[in-house]
Coordinates of C-alpha atoms and ligand atoms in Angstrom, one line a residue:
X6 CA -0.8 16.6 -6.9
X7 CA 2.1 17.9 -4.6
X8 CA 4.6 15.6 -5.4
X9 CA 6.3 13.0 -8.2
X10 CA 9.1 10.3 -8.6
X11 CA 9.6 7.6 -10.3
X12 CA 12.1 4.8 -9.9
X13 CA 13.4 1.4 -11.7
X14 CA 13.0 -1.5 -9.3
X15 CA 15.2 -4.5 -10.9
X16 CA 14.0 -7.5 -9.1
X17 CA 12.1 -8.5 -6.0
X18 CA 14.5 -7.9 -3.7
X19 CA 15.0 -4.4 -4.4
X20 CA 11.2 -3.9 -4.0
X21 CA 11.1 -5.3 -0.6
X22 CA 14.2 -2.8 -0.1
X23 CA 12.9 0.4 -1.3
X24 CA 9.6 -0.4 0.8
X25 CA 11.6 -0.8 4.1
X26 CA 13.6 2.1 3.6
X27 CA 10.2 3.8 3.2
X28 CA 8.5 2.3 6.0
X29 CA 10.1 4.4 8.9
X30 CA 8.4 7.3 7.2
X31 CA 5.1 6.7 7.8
X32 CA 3.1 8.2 10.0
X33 CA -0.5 7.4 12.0
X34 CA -3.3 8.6 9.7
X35 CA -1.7 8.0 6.4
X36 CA -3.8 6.6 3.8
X37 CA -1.5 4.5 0.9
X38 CA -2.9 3.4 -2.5
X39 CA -1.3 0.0 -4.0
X40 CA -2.1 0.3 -7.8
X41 CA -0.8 -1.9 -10.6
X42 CA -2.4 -5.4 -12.6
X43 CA -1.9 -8.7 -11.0
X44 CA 1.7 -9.6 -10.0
X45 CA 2.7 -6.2 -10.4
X46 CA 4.7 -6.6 -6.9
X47 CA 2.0 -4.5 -4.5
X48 CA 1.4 -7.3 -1.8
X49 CA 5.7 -7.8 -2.0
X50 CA 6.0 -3.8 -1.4
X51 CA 3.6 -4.0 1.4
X52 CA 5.8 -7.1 2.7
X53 CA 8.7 -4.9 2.7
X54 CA 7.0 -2.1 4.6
X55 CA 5.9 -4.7 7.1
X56 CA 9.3 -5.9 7.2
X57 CA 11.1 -2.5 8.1
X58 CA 8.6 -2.1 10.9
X59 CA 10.1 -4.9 12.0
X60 CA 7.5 -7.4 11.6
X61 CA 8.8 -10.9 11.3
X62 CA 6.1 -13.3 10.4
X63 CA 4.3 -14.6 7.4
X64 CA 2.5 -11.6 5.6
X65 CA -0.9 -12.9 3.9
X66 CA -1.8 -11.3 0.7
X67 CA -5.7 -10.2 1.8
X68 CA -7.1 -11.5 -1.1
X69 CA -10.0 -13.7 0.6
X70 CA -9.9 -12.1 4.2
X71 CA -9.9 -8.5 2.3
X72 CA -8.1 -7.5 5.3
X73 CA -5.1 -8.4 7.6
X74 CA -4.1 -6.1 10.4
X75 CA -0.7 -6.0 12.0
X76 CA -0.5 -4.0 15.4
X77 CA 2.7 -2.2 16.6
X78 CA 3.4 0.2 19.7
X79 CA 1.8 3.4 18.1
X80 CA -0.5 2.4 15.5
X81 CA -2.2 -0.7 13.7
X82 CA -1.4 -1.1 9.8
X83 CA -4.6 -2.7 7.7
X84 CA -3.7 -4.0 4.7
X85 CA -6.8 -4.1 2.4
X86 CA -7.1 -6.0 -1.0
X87 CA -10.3 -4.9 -2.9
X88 CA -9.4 -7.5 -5.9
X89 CA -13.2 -9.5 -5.2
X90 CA -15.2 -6.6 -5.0
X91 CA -18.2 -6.6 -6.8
X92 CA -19.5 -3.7 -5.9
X93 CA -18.3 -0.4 -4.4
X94 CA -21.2 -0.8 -1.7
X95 CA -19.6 -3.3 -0.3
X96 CA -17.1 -1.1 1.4
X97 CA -20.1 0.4 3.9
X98 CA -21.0 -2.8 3.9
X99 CA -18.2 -3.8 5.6
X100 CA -17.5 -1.8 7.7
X101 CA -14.4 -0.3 6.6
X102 CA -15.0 3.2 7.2
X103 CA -14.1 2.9 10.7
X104 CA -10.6 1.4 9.7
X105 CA -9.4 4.7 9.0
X106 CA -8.1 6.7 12.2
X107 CA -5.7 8.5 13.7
X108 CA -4.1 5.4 15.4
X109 CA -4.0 3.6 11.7
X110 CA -2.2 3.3 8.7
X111 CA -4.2 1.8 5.7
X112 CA -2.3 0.2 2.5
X113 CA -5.5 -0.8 -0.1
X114 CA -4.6 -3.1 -3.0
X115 CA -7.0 -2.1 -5.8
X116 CA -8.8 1.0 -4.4
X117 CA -10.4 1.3 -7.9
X118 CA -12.8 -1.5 -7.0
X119 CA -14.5 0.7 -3.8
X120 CA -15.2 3.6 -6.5
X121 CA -15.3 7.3 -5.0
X122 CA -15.9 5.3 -1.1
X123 CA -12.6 5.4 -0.2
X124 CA -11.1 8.3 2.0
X125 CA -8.2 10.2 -0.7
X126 CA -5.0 8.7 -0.8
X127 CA -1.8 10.8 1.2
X128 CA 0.2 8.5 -1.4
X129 CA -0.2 6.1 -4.5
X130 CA 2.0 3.9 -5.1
X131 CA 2.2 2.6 -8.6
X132 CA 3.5 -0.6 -10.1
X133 CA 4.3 -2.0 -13.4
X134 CA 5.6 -4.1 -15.3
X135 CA 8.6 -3.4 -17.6
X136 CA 11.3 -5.9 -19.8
X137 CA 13.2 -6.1 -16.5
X138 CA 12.0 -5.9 -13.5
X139 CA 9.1 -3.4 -12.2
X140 CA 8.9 0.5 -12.6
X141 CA 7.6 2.4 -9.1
X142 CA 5.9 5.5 -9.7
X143 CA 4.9 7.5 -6.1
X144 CA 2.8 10.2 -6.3
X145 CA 2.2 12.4 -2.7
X146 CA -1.7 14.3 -2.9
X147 CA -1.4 15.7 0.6
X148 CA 1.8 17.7 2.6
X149 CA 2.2 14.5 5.2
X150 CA 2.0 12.3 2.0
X151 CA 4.3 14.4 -0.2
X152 CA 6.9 14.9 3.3
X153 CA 7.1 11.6 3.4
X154 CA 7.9 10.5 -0.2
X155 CA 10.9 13.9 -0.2
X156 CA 12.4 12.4 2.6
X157 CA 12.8 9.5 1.5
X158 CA 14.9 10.3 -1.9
Ligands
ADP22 N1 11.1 -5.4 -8.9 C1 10.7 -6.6 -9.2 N2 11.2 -7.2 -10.3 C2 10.8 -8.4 -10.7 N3 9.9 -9.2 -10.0 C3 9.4 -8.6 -8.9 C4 9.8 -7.3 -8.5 N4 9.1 -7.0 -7.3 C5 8.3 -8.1 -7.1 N5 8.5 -9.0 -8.0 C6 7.8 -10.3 -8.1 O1 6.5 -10.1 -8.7 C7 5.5 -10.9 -8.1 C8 4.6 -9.9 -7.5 O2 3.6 -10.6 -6.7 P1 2.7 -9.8 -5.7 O3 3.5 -8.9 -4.9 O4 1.8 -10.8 -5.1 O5 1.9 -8.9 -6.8 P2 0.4 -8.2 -6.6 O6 0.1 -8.0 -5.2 O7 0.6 -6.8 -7.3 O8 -0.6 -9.0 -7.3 C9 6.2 -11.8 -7.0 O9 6.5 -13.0 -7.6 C10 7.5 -11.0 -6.8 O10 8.6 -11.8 -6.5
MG23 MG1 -1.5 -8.6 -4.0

């Protein structure tokens, strides 16, 4: 672990702004983890990331597809949602693997559910409930991940 923060996100709208502040960060070939229980506000942060991309439209929450892509000039974000997996298999199973490139940027809702099958994060990015509102904890594992989440403070 290279790098810590934690912040107090009040209500919705403050999520979708801390994600698009966040979103210009991001490089090709990160890897993002979306942790925290149902409703914890991981599908709104990935809306706000979208968002500050510049992406206009409806985002989807994954949750039957298990993914959505979004292409822009210089990379391709998926946006996985592991919620129905039964099994971690079914991530080879799928295909996934390939998802994960140079050209890509992949934001997975519930990486528990694919066990040790998923590539390690360059950031988590933890939700949670509290009395009011939602409490962000960001945690950077590699130097792009941990670059990212400095500059953004
Ligand atoms: N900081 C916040 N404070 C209060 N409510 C929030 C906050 N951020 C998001 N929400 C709300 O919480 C819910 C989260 O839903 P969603 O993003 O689909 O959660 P998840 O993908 O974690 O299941 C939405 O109704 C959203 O408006
Ligand atoms: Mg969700």
């Amino acid at each position: 672990m290279m790098f810590d923060s934690n912040y107090d996100l009040k209500d919705e709208s403050e999520t979708l702004r801390f994600a698009e502040s966040m979103s210009s960060h991001l490089r090709p070939g990160m890897n993002l983890y979306l942790k925290g229980e149902l409703g914890a506000g991981k599908t709104t942060f990935v809306r706000g990331l979208l968002r500050g991309l510049g992406y206009q439209d409806k985002v989807k929450s994954p949750t039957y597809t298990l993914v959505e892509s979004y292409s822009f000039l210089k990379f391709t974000i998926y946006h996985f949602d592991l919620y129905r997996f039964k099994s971690e298999h079914e991530w080879d199973d799928a295909g996934f693997r390939e998802y994960f490139n140079e050209t890509s940027i992949c934001l997975i809702e519930w990486p528990e559910k694919a066990g040790g099958m998923l590539p390690e994060p360059d950031i988590s990015i933890e939700l949670s409930h509290q009395s009011f509102g939602r409490h962000l904890h960001l945690i950077g594992f590699t130097p792009i991940g941990s670059e990212c989440l400095k500059t953004i403070i």
